[in-house]
CSV table of C-alpha atoms and ligand atoms in Angstrom, one decimal:
chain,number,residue,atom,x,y,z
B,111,UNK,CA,10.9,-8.8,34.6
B,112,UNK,CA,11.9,-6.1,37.4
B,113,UNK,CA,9.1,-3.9,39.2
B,114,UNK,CA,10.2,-1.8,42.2
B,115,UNK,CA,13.0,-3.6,42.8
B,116,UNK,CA,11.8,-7.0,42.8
B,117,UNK,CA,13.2,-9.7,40.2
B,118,UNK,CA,10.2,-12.1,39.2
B,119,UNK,CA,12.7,-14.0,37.7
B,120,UNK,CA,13.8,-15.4,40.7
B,121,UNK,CA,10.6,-14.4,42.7
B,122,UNK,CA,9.7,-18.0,43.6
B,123,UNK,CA,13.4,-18.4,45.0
B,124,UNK,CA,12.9,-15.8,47.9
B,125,UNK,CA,9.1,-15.1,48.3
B,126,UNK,CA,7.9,-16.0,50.9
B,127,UNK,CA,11.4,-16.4,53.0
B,128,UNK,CA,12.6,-18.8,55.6
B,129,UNK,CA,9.8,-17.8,57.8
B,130,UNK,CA,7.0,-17.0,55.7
B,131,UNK,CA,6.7,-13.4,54.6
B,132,UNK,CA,6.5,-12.2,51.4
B,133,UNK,CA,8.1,-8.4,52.4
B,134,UNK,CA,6.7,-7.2,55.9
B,135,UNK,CA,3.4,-9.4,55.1
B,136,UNK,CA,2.8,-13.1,56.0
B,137,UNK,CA,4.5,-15.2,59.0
B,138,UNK,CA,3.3,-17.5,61.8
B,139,UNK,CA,1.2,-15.9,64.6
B,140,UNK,CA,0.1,-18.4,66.5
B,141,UNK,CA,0.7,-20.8,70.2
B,142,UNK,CA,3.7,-22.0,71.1
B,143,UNK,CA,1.8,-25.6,71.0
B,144,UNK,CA,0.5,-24.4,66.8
B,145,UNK,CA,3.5,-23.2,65.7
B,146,UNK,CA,5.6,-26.6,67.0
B,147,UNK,CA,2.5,-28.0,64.7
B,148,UNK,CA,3.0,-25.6,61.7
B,149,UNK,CA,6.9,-26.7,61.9
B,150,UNK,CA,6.3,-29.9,61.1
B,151,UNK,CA,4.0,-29.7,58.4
B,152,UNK,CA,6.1,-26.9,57.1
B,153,UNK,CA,9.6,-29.7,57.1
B,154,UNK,CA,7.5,-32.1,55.5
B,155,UNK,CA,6.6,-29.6,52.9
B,156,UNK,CA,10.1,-29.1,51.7
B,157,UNK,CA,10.7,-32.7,51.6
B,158,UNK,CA,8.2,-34.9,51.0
B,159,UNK,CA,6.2,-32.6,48.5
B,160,UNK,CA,9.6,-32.0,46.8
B,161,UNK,CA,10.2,-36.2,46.2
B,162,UNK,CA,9.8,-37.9,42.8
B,163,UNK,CA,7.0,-39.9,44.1
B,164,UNK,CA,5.1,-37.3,45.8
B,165,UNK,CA,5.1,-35.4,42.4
B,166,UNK,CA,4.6,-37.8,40.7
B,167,UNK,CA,1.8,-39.4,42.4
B,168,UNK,CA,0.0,-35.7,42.2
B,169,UNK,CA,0.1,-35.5,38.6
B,170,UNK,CA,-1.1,-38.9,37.9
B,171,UNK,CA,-4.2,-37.9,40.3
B,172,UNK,CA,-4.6,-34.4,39.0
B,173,UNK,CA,-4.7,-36.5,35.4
B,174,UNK,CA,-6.9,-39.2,36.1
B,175,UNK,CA,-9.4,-38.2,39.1
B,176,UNK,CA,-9.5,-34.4,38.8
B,177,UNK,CA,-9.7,-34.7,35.1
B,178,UNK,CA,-6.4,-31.9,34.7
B,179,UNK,CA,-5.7,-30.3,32.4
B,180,UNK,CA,-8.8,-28.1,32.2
B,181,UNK,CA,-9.4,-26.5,29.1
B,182,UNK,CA,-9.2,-22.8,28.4
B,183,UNK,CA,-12.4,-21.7,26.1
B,184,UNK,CA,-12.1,-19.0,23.5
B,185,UNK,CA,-15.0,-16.5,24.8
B,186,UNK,CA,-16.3,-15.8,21.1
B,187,UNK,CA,-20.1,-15.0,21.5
B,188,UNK,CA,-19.7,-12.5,24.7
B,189,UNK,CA,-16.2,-11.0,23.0
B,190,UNK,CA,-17.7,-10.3,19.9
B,191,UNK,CA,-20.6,-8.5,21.7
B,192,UNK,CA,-18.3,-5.9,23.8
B,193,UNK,CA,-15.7,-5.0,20.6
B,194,UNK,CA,-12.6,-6.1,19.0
B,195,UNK,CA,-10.9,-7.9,22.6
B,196,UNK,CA,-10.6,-11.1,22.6
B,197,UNK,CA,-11.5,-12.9,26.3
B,198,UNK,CA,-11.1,-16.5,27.2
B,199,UNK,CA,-11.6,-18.6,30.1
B,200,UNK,CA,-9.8,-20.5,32.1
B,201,UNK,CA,-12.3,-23.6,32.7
B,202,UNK,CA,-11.5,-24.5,36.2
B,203,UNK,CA,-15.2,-25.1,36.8
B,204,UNK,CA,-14.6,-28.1,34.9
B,205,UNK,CA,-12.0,-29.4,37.6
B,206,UNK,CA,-13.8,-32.4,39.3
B,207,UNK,CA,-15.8,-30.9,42.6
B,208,UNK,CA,-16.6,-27.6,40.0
B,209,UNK,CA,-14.3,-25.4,41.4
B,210,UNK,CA,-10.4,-25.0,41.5
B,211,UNK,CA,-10.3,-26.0,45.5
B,212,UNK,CA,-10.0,-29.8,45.4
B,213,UNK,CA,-6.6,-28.5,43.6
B,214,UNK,CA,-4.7,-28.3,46.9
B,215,UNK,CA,-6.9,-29.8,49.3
B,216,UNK,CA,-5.8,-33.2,47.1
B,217,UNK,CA,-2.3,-32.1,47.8
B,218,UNK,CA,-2.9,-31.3,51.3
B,219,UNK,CA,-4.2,-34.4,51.5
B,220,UNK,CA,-1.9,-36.6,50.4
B,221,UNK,CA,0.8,-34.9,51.8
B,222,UNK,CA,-1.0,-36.2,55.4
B,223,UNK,CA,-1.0,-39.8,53.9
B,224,UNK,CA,2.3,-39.8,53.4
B,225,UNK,CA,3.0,-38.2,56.5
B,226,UNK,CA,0.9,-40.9,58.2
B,227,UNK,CA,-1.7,-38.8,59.4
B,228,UNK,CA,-4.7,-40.4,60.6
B,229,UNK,CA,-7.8,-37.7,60.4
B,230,UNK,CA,-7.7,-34.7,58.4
B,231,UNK,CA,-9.6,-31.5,59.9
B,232,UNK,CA,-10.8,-28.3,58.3
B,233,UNK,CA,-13.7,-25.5,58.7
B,234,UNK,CA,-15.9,-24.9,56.1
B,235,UNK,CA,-17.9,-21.4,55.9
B,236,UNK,CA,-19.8,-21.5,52.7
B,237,UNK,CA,-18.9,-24.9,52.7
B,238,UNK,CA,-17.3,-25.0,49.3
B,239,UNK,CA,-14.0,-26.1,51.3
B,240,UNK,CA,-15.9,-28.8,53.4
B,241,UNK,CA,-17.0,-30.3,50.3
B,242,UNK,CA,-13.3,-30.0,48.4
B,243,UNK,CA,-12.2,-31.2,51.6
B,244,UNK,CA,-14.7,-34.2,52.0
B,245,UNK,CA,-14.3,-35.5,48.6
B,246,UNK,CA,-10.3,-35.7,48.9
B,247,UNK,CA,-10.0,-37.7,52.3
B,248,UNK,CA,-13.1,-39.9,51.0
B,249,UNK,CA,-10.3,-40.8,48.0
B,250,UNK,CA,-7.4,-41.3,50.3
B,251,UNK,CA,-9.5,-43.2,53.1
B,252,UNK,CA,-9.0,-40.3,56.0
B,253,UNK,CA,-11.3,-40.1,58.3
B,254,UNK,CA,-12.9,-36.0,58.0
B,255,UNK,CA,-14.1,-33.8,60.3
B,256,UNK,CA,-15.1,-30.5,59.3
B,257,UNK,CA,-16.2,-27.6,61.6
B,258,UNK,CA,-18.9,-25.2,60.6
B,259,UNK,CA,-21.0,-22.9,62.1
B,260,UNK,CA,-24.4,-23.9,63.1
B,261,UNK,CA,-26.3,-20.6,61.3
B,262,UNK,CA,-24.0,-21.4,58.2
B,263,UNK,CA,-25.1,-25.5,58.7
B,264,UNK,CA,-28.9,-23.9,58.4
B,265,UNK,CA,-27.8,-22.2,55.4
B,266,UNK,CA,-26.0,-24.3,53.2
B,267,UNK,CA,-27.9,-27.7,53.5
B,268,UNK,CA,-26.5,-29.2,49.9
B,269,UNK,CA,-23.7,-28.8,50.9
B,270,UNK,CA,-23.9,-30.0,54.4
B,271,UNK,CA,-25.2,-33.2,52.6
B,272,UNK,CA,-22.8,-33.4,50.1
B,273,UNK,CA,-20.3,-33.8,53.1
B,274,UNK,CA,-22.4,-36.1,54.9
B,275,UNK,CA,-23.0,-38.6,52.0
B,276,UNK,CA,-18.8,-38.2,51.2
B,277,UNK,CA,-18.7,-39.8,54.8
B,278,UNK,CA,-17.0,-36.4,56.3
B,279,UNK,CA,-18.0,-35.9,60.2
B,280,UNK,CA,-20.2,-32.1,59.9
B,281,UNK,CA,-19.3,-30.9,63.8
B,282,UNK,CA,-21.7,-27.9,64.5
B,283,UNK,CA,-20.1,-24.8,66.5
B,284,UNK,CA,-22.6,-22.8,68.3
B,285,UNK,CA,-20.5,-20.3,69.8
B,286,UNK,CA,-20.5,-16.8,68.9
B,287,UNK,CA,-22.1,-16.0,65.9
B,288,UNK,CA,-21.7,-19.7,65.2
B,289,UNK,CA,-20.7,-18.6,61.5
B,290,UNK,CA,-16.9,-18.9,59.8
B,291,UNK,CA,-14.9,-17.5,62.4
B,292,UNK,CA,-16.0,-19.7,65.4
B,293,UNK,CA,-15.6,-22.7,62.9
B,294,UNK,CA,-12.4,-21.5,62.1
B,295,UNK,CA,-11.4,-21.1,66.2
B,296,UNK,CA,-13.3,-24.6,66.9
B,297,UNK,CA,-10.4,-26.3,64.0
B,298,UNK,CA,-7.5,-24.6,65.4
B,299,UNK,CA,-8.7,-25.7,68.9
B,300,UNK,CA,-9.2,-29.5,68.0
B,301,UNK,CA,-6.2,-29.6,66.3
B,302,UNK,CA,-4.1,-28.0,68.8
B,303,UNK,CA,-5.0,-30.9,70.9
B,304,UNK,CA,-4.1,-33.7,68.2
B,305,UNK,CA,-1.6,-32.4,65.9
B,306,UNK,CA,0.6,-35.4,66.4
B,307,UNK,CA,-2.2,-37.5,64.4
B,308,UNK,CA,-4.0,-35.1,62.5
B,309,UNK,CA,-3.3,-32.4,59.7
B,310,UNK,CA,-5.4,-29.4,59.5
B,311,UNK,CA,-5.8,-28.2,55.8
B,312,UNK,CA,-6.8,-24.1,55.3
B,313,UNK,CA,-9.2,-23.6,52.9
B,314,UNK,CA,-7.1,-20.4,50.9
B,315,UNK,CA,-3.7,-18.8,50.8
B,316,UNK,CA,-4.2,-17.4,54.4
B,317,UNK,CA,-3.3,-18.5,58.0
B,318,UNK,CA,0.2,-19.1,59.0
B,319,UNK,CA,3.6,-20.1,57.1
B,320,UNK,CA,3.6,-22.5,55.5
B,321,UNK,CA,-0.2,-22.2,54.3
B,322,UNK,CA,0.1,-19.2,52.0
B,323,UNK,CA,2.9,-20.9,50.3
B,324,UNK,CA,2.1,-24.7,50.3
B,325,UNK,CA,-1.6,-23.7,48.6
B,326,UNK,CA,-0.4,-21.1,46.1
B,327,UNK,CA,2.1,-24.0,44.9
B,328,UNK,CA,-0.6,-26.6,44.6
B,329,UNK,CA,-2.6,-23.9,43.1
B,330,UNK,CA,0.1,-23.0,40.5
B,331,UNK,CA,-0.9,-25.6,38.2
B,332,UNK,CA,-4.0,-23.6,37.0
B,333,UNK,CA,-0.9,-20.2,36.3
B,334,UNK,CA,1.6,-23.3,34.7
B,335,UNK,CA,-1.2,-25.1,32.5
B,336,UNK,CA,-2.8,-22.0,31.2
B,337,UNK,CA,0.2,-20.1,30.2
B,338,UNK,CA,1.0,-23.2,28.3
B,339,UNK,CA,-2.4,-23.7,27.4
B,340,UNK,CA,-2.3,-20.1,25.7
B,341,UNK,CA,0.2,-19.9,24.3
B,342,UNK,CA,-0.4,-22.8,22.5
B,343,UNK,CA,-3.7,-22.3,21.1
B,344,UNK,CA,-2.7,-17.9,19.7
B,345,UNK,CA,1.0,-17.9,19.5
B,346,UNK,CA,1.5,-15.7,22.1
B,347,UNK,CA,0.7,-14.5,25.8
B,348,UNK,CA,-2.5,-12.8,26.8
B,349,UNK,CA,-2.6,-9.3,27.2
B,350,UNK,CA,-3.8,-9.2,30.8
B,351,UNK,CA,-5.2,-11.6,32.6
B,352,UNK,CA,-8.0,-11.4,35.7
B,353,UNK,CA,-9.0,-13.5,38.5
B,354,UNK,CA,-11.3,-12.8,41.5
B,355,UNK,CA,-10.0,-12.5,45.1
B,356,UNK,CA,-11.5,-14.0,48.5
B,357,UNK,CA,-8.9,-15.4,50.2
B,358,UNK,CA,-7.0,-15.6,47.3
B,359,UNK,CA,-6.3,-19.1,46.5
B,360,UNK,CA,-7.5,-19.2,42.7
B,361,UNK,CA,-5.9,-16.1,41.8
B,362,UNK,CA,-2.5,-16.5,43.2
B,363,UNK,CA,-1.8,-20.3,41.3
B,364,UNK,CA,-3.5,-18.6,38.6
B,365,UNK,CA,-0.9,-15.6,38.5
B,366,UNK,CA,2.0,-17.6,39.3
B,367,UNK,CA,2.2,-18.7,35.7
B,368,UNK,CA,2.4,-14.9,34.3
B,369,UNK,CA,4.0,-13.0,36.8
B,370,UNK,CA,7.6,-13.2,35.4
B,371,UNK,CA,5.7,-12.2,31.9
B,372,UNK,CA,5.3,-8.7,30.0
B,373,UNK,CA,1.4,-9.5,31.5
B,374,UNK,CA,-1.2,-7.0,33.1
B,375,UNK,CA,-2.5,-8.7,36.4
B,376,UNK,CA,-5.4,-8.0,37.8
B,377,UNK,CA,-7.3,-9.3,41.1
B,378,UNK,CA,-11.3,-8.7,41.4
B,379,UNK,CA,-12.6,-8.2,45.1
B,380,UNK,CA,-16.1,-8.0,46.0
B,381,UNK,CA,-17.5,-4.9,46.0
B,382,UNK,CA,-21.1,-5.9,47.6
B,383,UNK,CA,-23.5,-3.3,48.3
B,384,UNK,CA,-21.1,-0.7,47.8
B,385,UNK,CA,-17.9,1.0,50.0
B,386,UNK,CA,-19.9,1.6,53.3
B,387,UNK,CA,-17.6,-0.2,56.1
B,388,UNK,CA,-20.0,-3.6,56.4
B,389,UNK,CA,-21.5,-3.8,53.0
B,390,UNK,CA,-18.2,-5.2,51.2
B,391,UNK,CA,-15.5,-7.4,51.7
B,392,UNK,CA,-12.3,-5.2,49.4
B,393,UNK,CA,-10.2,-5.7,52.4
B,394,UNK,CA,-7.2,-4.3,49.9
B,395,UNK,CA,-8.9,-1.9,48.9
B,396,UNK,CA,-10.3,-0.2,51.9
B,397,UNK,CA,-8.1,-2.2,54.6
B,398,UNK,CA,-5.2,-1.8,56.2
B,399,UNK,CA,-2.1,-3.6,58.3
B,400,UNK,CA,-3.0,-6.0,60.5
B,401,UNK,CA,-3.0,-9.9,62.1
B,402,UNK,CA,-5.7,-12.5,61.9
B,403,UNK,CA,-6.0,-15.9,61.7
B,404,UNK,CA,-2.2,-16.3,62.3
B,405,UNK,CA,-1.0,-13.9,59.5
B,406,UNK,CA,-0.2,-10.9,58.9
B,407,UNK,CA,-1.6,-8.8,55.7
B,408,UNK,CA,-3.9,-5.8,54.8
B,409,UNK,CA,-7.4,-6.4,55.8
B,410,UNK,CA,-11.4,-5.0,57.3
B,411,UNK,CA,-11.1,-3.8,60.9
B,412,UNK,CA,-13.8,-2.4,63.4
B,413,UNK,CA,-13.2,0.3,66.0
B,414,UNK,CA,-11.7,-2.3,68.0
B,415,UNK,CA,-9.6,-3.5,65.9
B,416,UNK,CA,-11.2,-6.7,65.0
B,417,UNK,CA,-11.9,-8.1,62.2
B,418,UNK,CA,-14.4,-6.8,60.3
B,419,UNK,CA,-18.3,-7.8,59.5
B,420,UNK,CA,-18.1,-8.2,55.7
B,421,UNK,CA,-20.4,-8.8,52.7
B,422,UNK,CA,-20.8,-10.2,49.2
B,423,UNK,CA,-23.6,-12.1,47.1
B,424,UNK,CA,-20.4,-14.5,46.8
B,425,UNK,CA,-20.0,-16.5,49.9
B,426,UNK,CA,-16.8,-17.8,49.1
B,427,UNK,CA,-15.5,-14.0,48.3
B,428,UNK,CA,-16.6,-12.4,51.9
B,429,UNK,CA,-13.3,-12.5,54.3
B,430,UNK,CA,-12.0,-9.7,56.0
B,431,UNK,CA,-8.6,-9.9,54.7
B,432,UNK,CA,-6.9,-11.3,51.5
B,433,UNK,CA,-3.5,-13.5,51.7
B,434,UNK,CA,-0.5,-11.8,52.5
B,435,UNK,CA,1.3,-12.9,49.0
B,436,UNK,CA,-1.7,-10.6,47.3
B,437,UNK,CA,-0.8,-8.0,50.0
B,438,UNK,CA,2.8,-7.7,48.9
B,439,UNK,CA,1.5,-7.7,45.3
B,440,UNK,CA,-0.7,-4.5,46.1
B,441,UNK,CA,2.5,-2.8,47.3
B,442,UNK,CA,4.5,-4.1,45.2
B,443,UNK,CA,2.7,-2.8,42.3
B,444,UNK,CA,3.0,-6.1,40.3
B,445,UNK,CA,-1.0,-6.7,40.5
B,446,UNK,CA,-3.9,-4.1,39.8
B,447,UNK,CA,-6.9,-4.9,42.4
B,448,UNK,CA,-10.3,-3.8,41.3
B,449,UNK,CA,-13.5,-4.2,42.7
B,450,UNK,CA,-17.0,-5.7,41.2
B,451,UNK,CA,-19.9,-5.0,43.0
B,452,UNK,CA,-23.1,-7.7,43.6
B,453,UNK,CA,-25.0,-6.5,40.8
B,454,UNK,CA,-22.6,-6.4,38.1
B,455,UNK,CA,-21.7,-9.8,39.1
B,456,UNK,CA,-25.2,-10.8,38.9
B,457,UNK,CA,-25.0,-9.7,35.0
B,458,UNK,CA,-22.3,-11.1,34.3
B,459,UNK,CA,-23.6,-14.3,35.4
B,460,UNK,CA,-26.5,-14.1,33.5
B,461,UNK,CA,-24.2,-12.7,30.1
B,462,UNK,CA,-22.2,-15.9,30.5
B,463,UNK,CA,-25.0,-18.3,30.6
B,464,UNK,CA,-26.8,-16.7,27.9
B,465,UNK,CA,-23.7,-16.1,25.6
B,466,UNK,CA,-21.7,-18.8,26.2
B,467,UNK,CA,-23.6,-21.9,28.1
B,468,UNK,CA,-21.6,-21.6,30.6
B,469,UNK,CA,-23.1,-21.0,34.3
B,470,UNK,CA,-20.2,-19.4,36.3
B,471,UNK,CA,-20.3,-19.7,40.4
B,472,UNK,CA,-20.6,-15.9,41.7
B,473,UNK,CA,-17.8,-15.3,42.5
B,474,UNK,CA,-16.3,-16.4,39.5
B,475,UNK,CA,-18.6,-14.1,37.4
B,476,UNK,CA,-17.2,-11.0,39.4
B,477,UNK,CA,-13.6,-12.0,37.5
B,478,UNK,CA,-16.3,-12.1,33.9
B,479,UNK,CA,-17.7,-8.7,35.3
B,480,UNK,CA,-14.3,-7.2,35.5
B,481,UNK,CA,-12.8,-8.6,32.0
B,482,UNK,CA,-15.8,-7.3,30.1
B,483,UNK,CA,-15.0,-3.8,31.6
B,484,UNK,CA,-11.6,-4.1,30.9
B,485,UNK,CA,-12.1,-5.2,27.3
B,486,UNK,CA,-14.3,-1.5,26.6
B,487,UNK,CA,-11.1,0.0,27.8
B,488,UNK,CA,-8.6,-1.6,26.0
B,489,UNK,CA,-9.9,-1.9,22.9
B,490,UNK,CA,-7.7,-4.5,21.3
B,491,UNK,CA,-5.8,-7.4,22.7
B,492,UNK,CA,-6.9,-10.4,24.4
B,493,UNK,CA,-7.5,-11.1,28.0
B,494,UNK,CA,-7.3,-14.4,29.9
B,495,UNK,CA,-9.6,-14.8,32.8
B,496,UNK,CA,-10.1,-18.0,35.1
B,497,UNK,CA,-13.5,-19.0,35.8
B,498,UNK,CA,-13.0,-20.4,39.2
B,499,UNK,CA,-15.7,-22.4,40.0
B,500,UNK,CA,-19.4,-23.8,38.2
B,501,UNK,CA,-22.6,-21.8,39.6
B,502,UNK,CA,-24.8,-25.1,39.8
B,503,UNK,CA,-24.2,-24.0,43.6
B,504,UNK,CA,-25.8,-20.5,43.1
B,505,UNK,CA,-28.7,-21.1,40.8
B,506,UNK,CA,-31.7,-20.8,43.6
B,507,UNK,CA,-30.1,-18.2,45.6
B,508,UNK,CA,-29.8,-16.1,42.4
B,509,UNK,CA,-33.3,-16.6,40.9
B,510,UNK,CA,-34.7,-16.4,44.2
B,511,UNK,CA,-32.9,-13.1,45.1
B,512,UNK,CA,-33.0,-11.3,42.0
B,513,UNK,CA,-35.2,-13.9,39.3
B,514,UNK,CA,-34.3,-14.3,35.3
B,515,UNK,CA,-32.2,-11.5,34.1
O,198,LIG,C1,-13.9,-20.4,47.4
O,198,LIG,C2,-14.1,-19.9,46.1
O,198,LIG,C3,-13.5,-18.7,45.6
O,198,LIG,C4,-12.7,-17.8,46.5
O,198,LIG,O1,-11.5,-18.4,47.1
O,198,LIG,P1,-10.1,-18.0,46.7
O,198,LIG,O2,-9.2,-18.6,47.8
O,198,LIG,O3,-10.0,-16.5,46.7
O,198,LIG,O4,-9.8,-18.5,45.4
O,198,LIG,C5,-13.6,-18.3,44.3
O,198,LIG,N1,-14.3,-19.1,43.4
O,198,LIG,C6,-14.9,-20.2,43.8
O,198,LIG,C7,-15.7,-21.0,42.8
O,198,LIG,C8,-14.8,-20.7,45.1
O,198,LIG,O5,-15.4,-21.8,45.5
C-alpha cells in the first residue's frame, strides 16, 4: 500500500535510515561523549539482536515468562451497547508486569547481557518504566539503578516499592522540579560517565537513534501477533484499529503489524483539561518542530522554546512530544491522531469494568474512549484496539478523584 509517496511495502527497509530519521523527524542530538555511546549500542543492535540465538532466546522468554501471546478479547457486552460495530481488544494488560513495557525493556535487557553490560540504568516518571525496568534486570541478574524525581518518589510510593522489593537501586533527583525531566537529565549524566559498563534503556519510542527504532521493533510483536491473532479468529482484517499515544511505544509495535494493510490507523493523545497551552499533553496536535531529549519531532513548547508544562489524568500519557516515527505518520497521512480528554477517559474506564470485567489503566481507556466514538461513526465494521496496560495502578487515584461512576 502507497500513501503520499511512501511504499509501506518496503517501509521497514528504509524508515528510519542510516542515521535515524524517519523523513526530516528523528536523529541523534546529543554529546560527542553520548553519541560515541549511542554508536555502540546502535552496532550491537544490527548484529546481535539480528542472531539466531538472540531471537531465539527472546521468544522463548516472551513465551514462557511474559506469558506471550496475549489474547485479543471480542468486546461483545460494550459493542452490542453502542450499535452494530464490532470492537475487540488487544489484551496487553495481561502481558506479565500488566502493561505492554516489559515488551522491550526485556529486549533491551538482554541485549546488555549479551553485550556484557554490567548495570542497567533508566528514569522512571510515573514509574511504570522503573517497574518494567526493575522486573527485567531482576530476571537477567543486572544490577538497576533507576533515577526519579523526588516529588514523583512522594507520589508514586507502590511503585517506588515495587522497585525496591525487585532489588532496583531508586536514586532520588532533587534538582529542578525534581519531576521526569531532571530524572531523565540525572540518567543521561550517569551514563555519560559509564557507558563502557552500563546500558541505559528509554522508557518509549523517543530519544536518539537507535531508540525510536530498537523499541518500536521489540514492540512490534503486539502489531505481528494481533494481526495474526485477528485474522484468525474473523477471517479477515479489522476495519481500523486504535491505540493511545504518550511517547508512543504501544502504539507504534501495535501499528507496525497493519500498516502495509487496507487498515484505518488511529493514535489517541491526551486531551486533559481541554486545549489551553498547560492543560494537555496532544503535542501532535497542538505542537510543532522541534528537539528534545536527543530527537527531533513535533512537540509542546513555551515562549522560550522549551519544553512544555503538560497534563493528563494518565501519567504515563503526559510528555511534551510524541516519537518522531508518529511524527512522520502525522505528515505522512498514514495515521489519524485524535484526542480524548480526562473525562471521557474516566468513562470509558468505568464502561469497561462494568461491561466487560476488565479494569483498563488510564491511559489505556483513552484508546476504549476513542473506539466507542469511532464505532457511532462508522456504523458497521469492526475495530481493533490495544488495551495497553491493567488499571490495578489507577484504582485509588480514580475513586479518590472522581468516586464510583
Ligand atoms: C507508559 C504507558 C503508556 C504510554 O506509553 P507509550 O510509549 O505511548 O506506549 C500507555 N499505556 C500504559 C499502560 C503505560 O504504562
Amino acid at each position: 500500500m502507497t500513501q503520499n509517496g511512501i511504499d509501506f511495502e518496503t517501509y521497514f527497509k528504509h524508515y528510519p535510515d542510516e542515521n535515524g530519521y524517519f523523513g526530516k523527524y528523528g536523529g541523534s542530538y546529543v554529546t560527542p561523549e553520548l553519541q560515541k555511546a549511542m554508536e555502540e549500542i546502535r552496532d550491537a543492535y544490527f548484529t546481535i539482536c539480528k542472531s539466531r540465538r538472540f531471537i531465539s532466546e527472546l521468544r522463548r522468554i516472551r513465551k514462557e515468562f511474559q506469558g506471550r501471546p496475549t489474547p485479543i478479547s471480542h468486546l461483545e457486552r460494550l459493542s452490542a451497547s453502542i450499535g452494530n460495530v464490532q470492537i475487540y481488544a488487544k489484551r496487553e494488560d495481561l502481558n506479565h508486569t500488566g502493561a505492554h513495557k516489559l515488551n522491550h525493556c526485556m529486549g533491551e535487557v538482554l541485549l546488555a547481557k549479551y553485550m556484557g553490560k554490567k548495570k542497567v540504568i533508566a528514569e522512571t516518571g510515573a514509574g511504570q518504566h522503573g517497574v518494567a525496568m526493575a522486573t527485567a534486570a531482576a530476571y537477567f541478574g543486572l544490577p538497576c539503578d533507576i533515577y526519579m524525581g523526588a516529588v514523583d518518589i512522594e507520589k508514586q510510593a507502590p511503585n517506588v516499592a515495587r522497585m525496591k522489593i525487585l532489588g532496583a537501586n531508586v536514586i532520588p533527583v532533587t534538582e529542578g522540579l525534581a519531576t521526569l525531566k531532571e530524572a531523565v537529565d540525572a540518567a543521561f549524566r550517569a551514563y555519560a560517565q559509564d557507558y563502557k559498563d552500563s546500558i541505559y534503556c528509554i522508557g518509549s519510542v523517543v530519544g536518539p537513534h537507535p531508540f525510536p527504532l530498537m523499541v518500536r521493533d521489540f514492540q512490534s510483536v503486539i502489531g505481528i501477533e494481533a494481526r495474526a491473532q485477528f485474522t484468525e479468529m474473523t477471517g479477515e482484517l479489522p476495519d481500523a484499529i486504535v491505540a493511545c499515544v504518550g511517547g508512543g511505544s504501544n502504539a507504534a509495535g501495535f501499528f507496525a503489524g497493519f500498516l502495509n494493510d487496507p487498515v484505518a490507523i488511529h493514535g489517541v493523545e491526551p486531551l486533559g483539561r481541554g486545549k489551553q497551552p498547560g492543560d494537555h499533553a496532544a503535542s501532535l496536535q497542538y505542537g510543532e518542530e522541534g528537539i528534545m531529549h536527543g530527537f527531533n519531532s513535533i512537540m509542546l513548547k513555551d515562549e522560550t522554546g522549551a519544553p512544555a508544562p503538560v497534563y493528563s489524568v494518565a501519567s504515563g500519557l503526559d510528555y511534551p512530544s510524541s516519537g518522531p516515527e508518529h511524527a512522520f505518520l502525522h505528515d505522512v497521512g498514514r495515521v489519524q491522531y485524535g484526542t480524548v480528554g480526562d473525562d471521557a477517559a474516566v468513562d470509558a474506564f468505568f464502561k469497561l469494568a462494568r461491561m466487560e470485567g476488565i479494569i483498563p489503566a488510564i491511559e489505556s481507556a483513552h484508546a476504549v474512549a476513542y473506539a466507542m466514538e469511532l464505532a457511532k461513526e462508522m456504523g458497521r465494521g469492526s475495530i481493533l484496539l490495544n488495551l495497553s496496560g491493567r488499571g490495578d495502578k489507577d484504582m485509588d487515584y480514580i475513586i479518590g478523584k472522581y468516586g464510583i461512576r
